[in-house]
Amino acid sequence: MKKLRKGDTVIILTGENKTKKGIIYKIYKKKNKALLQNGSEILINISNISFLKKVKYHYYPIKIGFKIDKKGQKQRVSKKTGKIIN
């Protein structure tokens, strides 16, 4: 299970599109890249993007970890708060 999935809102951390938001459209696992949509399509390395969580009206970048629940399934969780990410 990867930390980032199709449909996640992310922010670009480096390059000419730095600080722009986008939604993951497709992930290329072998190349370790993601195709983002933010008006135009951008192919970028996964290490250069960060997950954004929406809290009320604002987006905040967070770090993602994993936790195994009582059923034995892996869940994505926020490292800071420990809350489950859908």
Short mmCIF file of C-alpha atoms in Angstrom, two decimals:
data_model
loop_
_atom_site.label_atom_id
_atom_site.label_comp_id
_atom_site.label_asym_id
_atom_site.label_seq_id
_atom_site.Cartn_x
_atom_site.Cartn_y
_atom_site.Cartn_z
CA MET A 1 0.00 0.00 0.00
CA LYS A 2 1.37 3.36 -1.02
CA LYS A 3 1.01 6.52 1.02
CA LEU A 4 -0.46 8.46 -1.91
CA ARG A 5 -3.43 7.28 -3.96
CA LYS A 6 -5.41 8.31 -7.01
CA GLY A 7 -7.73 11.20 -6.10
CA ASP A 8 -5.57 12.60 -3.27
CA THR A 9 -5.05 16.37 -3.15
CA VAL A 10 -1.34 17.21 -3.04
CA ILE A 11 1.02 20.19 -3.13
CA ILE A 12 4.16 20.36 -5.27
CA LEU A 13 7.29 20.97 -3.18
CA THR A 14 9.96 21.64 -5.84
CA GLY A 15 10.44 22.87 -9.39
CA GLU A 16 8.77 25.55 -11.47
CA ASN A 17 5.31 24.54 -10.21
CA LYS A 18 6.30 24.84 -6.53
CA THR A 19 3.40 25.55 -4.11
CA LYS A 20 0.73 24.63 -6.69
CA LYS A 21 -2.03 22.22 -5.68
CA GLY A 22 -3.23 19.32 -7.77
CA ILE A 23 -5.13 16.05 -7.68
CA ILE A 24 -3.42 12.74 -8.43
CA TYR A 25 -4.84 11.37 -11.67
CA LYS A 26 -2.56 8.35 -12.11
CA ILE A 27 0.43 6.79 -10.33
CA TYR A 28 3.26 5.04 -12.19
CA LYS A 29 4.71 2.64 -9.59
CA LYS A 30 7.73 1.45 -11.60
CA LYS A 31 8.83 4.99 -12.46
CA ASN A 32 7.87 6.30 -8.97
CA LYS A 33 5.98 9.21 -10.57
CA ALA A 34 2.49 10.66 -10.37
CA LEU A 35 0.40 12.43 -12.98
CA LEU A 36 -1.29 15.50 -11.46
CA GLN A 37 -4.18 17.56 -12.74
CA ASN A 38 -4.29 21.24 -11.80
CA GLY A 39 -5.55 22.91 -14.93
CA SER A 40 -2.76 21.23 -16.88
CA GLU A 41 -1.27 17.77 -16.47
CA ILE A 42 2.09 17.46 -14.72
CA LEU A 43 4.22 14.30 -14.41
CA ILE A 44 6.29 14.60 -11.22
CA ASN A 45 8.32 12.37 -8.92
CA ILE A 46 6.35 11.22 -5.87
CA SER A 47 9.11 12.44 -3.52
CA ASN A 48 8.44 16.01 -4.70
CA ILE A 49 4.79 16.15 -3.60
CA SER A 50 3.09 16.21 -0.20
CA PHE A 51 -0.41 15.13 0.85
CA LEU A 52 -2.86 17.95 1.70
CA LYS A 53 -5.63 17.49 4.24
CA LYS A 54 -8.66 19.77 4.16
CA VAL A 55 -9.64 21.22 7.54
CA LYS A 56 -12.74 23.40 7.27
CA TYR A 57 -11.83 25.85 4.49
CA HIS A 58 -8.03 25.40 4.38
CA TYR A 59 -5.59 22.73 3.22
CA TYR A 60 -2.66 21.67 5.39
CA PRO A 61 0.28 19.45 4.35
CA ILE A 62 0.62 16.39 6.58
CA LYS A 63 2.88 13.36 6.84
CA ILE A 64 1.29 9.96 6.37
CA GLY A 65 2.04 6.77 8.25
CA PHE A 66 0.42 3.36 8.56
CA LYS A 67 -1.38 1.61 11.37
CA ILE A 68 -2.89 -1.88 11.48
CA ASP A 69 -6.44 -1.88 12.83
CA LYS A 70 -8.22 -4.57 14.88
CA LYS A 71 -9.28 -6.44 11.73
CA GLY A 72 -5.66 -6.68 10.57
CA GLN A 73 -6.04 -4.19 7.73
CA LYS A 74 -3.52 -1.46 6.99
CA GLN A 75 -4.88 2.09 7.40
CA ARG A 76 -3.33 5.43 6.39
CA VAL A 77 -3.03 7.74 9.41
CA SER A 78 -1.71 11.23 10.10
CA LYS A 79 1.63 10.96 11.91
CA LYS A 80 0.93 14.07 13.99
CA THR A 81 -2.64 13.38 15.15
CA GLY A 82 -3.01 9.63 14.58
CA LYS A 83 -6.37 10.11 12.83
CA ILE A 84 -7.32 7.82 9.96
CA ILE A 85 -7.16 9.29 6.43
CA ASN A 86 -9.80 8.11 3.96
#
